[in-house]
PDB file of C-alpha atoms in Angstrom:
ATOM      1  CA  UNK A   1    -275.942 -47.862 130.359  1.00  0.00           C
ATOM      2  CA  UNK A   2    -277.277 -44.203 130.497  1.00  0.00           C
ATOM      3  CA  UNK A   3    -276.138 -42.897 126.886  1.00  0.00           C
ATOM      4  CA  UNK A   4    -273.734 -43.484 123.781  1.00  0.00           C
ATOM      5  CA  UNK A   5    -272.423 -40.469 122.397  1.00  0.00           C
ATOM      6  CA  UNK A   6    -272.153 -40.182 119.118  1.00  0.00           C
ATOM      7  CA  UNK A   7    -270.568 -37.114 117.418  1.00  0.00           C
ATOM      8  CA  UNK A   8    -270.878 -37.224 113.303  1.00  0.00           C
ATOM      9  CA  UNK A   9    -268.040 -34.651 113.052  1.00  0.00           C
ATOM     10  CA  UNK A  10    -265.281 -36.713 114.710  1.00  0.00           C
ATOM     11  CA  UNK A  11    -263.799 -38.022 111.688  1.00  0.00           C
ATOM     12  CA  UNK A  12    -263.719 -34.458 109.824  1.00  0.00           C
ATOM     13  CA  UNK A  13    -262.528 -33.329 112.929  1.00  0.00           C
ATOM     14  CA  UNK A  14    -259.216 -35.738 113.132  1.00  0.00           C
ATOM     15  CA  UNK A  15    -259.004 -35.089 108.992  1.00  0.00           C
ATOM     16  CA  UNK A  16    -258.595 -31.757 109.143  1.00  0.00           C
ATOM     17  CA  UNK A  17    -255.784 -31.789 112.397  1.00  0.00           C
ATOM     18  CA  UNK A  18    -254.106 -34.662 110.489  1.00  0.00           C
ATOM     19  CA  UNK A  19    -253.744 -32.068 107.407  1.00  0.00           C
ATOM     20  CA  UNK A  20    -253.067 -29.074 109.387  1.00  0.00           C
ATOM     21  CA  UNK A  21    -249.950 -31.169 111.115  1.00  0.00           C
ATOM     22  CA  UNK A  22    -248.810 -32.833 107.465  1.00  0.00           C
ATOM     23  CA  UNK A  23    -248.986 -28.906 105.675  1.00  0.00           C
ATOM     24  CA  UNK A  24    -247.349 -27.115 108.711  1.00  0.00           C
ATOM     25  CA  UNK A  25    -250.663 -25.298 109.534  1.00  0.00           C
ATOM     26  CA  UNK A  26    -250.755 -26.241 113.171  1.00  0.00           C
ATOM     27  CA  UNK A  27    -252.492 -22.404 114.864  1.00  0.00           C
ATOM     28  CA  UNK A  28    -253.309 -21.488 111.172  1.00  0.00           C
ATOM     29  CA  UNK A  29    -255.226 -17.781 110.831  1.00  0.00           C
ATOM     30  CA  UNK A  30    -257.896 -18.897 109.064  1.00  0.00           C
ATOM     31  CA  UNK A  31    -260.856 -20.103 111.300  1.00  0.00           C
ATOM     32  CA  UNK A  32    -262.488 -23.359 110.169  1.00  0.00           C
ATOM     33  CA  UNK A  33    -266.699 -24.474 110.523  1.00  0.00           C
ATOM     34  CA  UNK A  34    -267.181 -26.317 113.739  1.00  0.00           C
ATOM     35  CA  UNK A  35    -266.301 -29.810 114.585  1.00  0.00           C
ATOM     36  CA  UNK A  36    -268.269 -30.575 117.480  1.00  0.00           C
ATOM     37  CA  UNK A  37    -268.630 -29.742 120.903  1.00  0.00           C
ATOM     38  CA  UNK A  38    -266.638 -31.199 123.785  1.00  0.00           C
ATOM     39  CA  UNK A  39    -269.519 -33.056 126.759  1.00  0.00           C
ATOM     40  CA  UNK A  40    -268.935 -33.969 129.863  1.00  0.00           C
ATOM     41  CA  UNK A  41    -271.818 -36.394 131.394  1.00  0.00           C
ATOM     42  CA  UNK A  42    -272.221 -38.511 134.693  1.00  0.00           C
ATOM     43  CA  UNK A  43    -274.760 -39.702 136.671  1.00  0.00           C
ATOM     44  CA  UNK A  44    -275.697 -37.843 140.563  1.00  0.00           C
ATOM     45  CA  UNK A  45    -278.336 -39.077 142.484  1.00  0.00           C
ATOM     46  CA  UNK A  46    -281.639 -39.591 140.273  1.00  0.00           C
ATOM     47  CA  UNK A  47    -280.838 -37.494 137.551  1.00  0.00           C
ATOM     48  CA  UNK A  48    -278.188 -37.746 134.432  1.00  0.00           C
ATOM     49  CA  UNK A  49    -276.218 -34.740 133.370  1.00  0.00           C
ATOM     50  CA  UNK A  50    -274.580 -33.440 130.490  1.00  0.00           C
ATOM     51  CA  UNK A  51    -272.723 -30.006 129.854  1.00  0.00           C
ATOM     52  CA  UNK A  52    -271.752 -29.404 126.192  1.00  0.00           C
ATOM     53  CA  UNK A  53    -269.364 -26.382 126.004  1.00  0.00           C
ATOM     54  CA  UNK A  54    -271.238 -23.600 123.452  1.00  0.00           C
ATOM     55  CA  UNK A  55    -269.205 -20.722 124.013  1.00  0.00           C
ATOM     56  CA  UNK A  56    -270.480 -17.320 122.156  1.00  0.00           C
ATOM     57  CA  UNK A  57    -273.316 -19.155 120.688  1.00  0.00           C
ATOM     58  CA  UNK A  58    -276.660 -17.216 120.694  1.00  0.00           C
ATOM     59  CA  UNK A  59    -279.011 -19.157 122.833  1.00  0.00           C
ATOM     60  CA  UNK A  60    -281.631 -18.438 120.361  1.00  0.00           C
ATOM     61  CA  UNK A  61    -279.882 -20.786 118.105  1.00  0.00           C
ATOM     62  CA  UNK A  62    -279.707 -24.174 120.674  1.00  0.00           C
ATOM     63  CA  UNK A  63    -282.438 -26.347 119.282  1.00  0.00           C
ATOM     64  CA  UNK A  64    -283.020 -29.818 121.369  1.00  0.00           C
ATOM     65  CA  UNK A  65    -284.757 -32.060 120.607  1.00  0.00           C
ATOM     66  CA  UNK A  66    -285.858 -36.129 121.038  1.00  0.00           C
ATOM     67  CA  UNK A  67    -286.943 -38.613 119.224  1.00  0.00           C
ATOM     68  CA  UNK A  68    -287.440 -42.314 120.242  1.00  0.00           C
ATOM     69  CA  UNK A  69    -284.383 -42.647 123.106  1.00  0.00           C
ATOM     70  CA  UNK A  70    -281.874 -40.219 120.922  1.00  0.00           C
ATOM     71  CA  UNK A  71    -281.291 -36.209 122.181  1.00  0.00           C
ATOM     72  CA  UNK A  72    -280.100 -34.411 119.181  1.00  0.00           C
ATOM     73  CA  UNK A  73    -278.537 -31.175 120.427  1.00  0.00           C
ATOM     74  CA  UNK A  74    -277.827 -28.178 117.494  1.00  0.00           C
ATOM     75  CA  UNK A  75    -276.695 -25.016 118.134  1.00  0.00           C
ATOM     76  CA  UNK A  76    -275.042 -21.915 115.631  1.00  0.00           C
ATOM     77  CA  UNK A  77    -272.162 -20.003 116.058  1.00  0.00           C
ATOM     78  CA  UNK A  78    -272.214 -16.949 113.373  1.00  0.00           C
ATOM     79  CA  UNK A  79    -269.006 -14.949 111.842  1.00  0.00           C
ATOM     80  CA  UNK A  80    -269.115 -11.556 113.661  1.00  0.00           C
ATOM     81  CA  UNK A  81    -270.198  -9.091 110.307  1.00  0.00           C
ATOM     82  CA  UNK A  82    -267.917  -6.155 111.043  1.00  0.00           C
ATOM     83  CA  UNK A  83    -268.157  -2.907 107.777  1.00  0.00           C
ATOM     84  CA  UNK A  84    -264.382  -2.403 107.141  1.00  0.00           C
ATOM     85  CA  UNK A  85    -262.539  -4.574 109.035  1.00  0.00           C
ATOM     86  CA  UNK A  86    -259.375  -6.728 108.168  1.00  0.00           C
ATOM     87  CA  UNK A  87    -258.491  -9.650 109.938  1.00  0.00           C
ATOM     88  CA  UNK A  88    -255.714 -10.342 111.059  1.00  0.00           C
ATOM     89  CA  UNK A  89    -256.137 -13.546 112.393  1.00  0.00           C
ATOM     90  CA  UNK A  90    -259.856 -15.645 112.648  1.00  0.00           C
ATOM     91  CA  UNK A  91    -259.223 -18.804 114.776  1.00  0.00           C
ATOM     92  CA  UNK A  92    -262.274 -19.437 116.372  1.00  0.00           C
ATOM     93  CA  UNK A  93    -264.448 -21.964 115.144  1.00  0.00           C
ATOM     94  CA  UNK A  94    -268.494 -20.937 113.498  1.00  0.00           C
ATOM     95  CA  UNK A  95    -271.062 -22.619 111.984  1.00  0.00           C
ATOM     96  CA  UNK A  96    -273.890 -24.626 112.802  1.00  0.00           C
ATOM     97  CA  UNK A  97    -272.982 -28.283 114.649  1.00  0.00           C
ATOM     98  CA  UNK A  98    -275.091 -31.188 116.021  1.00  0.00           C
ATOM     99  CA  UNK A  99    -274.291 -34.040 118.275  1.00  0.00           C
ATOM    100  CA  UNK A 100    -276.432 -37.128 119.063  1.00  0.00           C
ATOM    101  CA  UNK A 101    -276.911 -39.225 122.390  1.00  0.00           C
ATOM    102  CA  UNK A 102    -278.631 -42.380 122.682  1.00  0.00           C
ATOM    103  CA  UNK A 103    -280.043 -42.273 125.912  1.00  0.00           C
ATOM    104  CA  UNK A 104    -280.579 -45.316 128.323  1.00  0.00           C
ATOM    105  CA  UNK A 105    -284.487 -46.635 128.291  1.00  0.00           C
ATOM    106  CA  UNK A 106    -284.608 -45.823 132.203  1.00  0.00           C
ATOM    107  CA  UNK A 107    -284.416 -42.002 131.719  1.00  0.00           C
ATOM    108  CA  UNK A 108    -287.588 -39.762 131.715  1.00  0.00           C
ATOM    109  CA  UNK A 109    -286.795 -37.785 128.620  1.00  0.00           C
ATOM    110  CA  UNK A 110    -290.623 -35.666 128.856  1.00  0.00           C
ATOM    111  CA  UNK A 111    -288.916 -34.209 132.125  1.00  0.00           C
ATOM    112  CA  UNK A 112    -285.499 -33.472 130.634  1.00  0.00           C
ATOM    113  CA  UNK A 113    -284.576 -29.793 131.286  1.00  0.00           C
ATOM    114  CA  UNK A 114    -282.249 -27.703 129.930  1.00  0.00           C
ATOM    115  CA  UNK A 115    -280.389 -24.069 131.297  1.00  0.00           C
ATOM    116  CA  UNK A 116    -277.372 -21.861 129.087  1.00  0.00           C
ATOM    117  CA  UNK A 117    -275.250 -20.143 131.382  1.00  0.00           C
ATOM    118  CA  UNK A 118    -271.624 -18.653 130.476  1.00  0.00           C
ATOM    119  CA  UNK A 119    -271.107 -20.631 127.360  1.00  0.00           C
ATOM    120  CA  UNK A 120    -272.167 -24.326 128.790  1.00  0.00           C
ATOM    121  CA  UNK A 121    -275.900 -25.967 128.145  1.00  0.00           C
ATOM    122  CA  UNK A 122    -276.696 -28.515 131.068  1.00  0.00           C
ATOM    123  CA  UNK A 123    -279.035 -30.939 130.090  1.00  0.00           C
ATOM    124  CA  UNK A 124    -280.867 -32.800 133.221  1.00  0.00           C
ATOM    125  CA  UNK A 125    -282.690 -35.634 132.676  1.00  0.00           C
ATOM    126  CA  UNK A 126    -284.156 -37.736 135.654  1.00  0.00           C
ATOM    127  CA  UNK A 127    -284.106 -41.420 136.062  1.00  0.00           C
ATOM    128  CA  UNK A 128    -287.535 -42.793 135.679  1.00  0.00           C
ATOM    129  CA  UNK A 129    -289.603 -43.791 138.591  1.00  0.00           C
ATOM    130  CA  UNK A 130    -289.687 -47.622 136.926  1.00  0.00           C
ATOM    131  CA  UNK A 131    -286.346 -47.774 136.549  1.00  0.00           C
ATOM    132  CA  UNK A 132    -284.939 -46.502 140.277  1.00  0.00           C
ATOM    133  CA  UNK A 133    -284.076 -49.276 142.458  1.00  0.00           C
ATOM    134  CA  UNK A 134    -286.630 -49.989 145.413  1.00  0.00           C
ATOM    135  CA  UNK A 135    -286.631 -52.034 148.395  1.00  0.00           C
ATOM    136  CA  UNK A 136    -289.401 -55.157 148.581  1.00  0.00           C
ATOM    137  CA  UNK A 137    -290.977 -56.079 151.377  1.00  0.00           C
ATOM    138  CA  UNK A 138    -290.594 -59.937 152.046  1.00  0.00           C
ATOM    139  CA  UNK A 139    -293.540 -61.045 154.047  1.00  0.00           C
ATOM    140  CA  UNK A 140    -293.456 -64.077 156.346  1.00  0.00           C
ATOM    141  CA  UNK A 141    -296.164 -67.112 155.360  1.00  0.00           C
ATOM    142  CA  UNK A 142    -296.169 -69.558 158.198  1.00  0.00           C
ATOM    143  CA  UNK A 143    -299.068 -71.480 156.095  1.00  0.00           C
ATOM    144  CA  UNK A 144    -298.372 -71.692 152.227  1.00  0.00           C
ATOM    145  CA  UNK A 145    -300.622 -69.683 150.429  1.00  0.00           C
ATOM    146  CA  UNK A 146    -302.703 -71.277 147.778  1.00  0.00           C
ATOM    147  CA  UNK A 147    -302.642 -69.899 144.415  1.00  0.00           C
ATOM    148  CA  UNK A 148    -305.677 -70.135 142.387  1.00  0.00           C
ATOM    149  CA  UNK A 149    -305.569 -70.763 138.782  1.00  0.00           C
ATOM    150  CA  UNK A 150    -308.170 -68.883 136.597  1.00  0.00           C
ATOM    151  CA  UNK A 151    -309.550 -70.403 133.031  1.00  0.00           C
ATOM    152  CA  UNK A 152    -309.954 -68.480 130.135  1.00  0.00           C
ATOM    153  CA  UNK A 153    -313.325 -68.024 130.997  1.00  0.00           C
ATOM    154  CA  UNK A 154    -312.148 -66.057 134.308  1.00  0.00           C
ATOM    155  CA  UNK A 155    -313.618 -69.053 136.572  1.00  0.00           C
ATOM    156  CA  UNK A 156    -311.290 -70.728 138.922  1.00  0.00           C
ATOM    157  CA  UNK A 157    -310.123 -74.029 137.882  1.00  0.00           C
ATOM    158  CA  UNK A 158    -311.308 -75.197 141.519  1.00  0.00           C
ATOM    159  CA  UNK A 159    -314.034 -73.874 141.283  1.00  0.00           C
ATOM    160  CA  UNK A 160    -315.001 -75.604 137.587  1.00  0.00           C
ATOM    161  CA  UNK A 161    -313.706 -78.790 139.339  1.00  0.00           C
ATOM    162  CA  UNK A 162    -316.068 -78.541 142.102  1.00  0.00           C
ATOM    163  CA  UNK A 163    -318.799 -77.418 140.437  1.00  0.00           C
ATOM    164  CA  UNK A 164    -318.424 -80.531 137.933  1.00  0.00           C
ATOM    165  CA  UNK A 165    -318.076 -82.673 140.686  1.00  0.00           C
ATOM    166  CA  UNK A 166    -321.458 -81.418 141.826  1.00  0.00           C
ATOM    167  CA  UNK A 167    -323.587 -81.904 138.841  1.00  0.00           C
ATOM    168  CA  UNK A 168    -321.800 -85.229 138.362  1.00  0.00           C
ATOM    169  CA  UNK A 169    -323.634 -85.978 142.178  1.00  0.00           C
ATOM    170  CA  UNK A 170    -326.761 -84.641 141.056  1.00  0.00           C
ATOM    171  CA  UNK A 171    -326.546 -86.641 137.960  1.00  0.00           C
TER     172      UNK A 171
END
């Protein structure tokens, strides 16, 4: 398994459409803090991906950031500050949202890279050398090979053996 996503906003996120439907609200003019943002995320060669749509956030305000095998991602979208105006309508979303992802063990999260481009952060993180799948080389033995046990002391056991043997001749 790569990652499990967690979002900590879901459940506001559902409360507040389940009350817009119940009051009538449904398209309401009055925008509301953020709830999340939507991630897509696969897998393409040796790398994992993940876009998180971010649209008319300042990139100055994306803060990532890991700890342990979890990428927290944070980002702020402000209220535009306009002298004089009235609004008319304010449906999009602002505010400052997070969103968690435990990542798989066999990702190399101190090469993870990040780009902003047209509203989207892409988030590449490459599968660690350790845990990429590899061919091994099966050798042919036409003689068993004789594996040589070591004692704590580093000596080989056979070696011990003979070497008791021999004082017990000398003896």
């Amino acid at each position: 398994m790569m990652l499990t996503a967690y979002d900590p906003f879901a459940a506001t996120s559902a409360a507040f459409r389940a009350l817009d439907q119940l009051t009538g609200r449904t398209g309401s003019g009055t925008a509301r803090p953020l709830s999340g943002m939507p991630m897509d995320a696969y897998r393409v060669g040796d790398n994992f991906v993940a876009h998180f749509d971010l649209p008319g956030v300042d990139p100055g305000s994306i803060d990532l950031s890991v700890e342990g095998n979890t990428l927290t991602v944070s980002a702020e979208r402000s209220v535009p500050q306009l002298e004089n105006a009235e609004w008319a309508i304010a449906e999009r979303p602002f505010g400052s949202y997070t969103r968690q992802l435990v990542l798989g063990r066999s990702l190399d999260t101190d090469r993870l890279e990040a780009s902003y481009h047209d509203g989207v952060l892409t988030v590449s993180i490459p599968v660690a050398e350790k845990a990429k799948a590899r061919k091994i080389t099966v050798t042919r033995a036409d003689v068993p090979t004789a594996v040589e046990g070591r004692t704590i002391e580093g000596s080989s056991t056979e070696g011990a053996a003979a070497h008791q043997e021999q004082k017990a001749v000398e003896s």
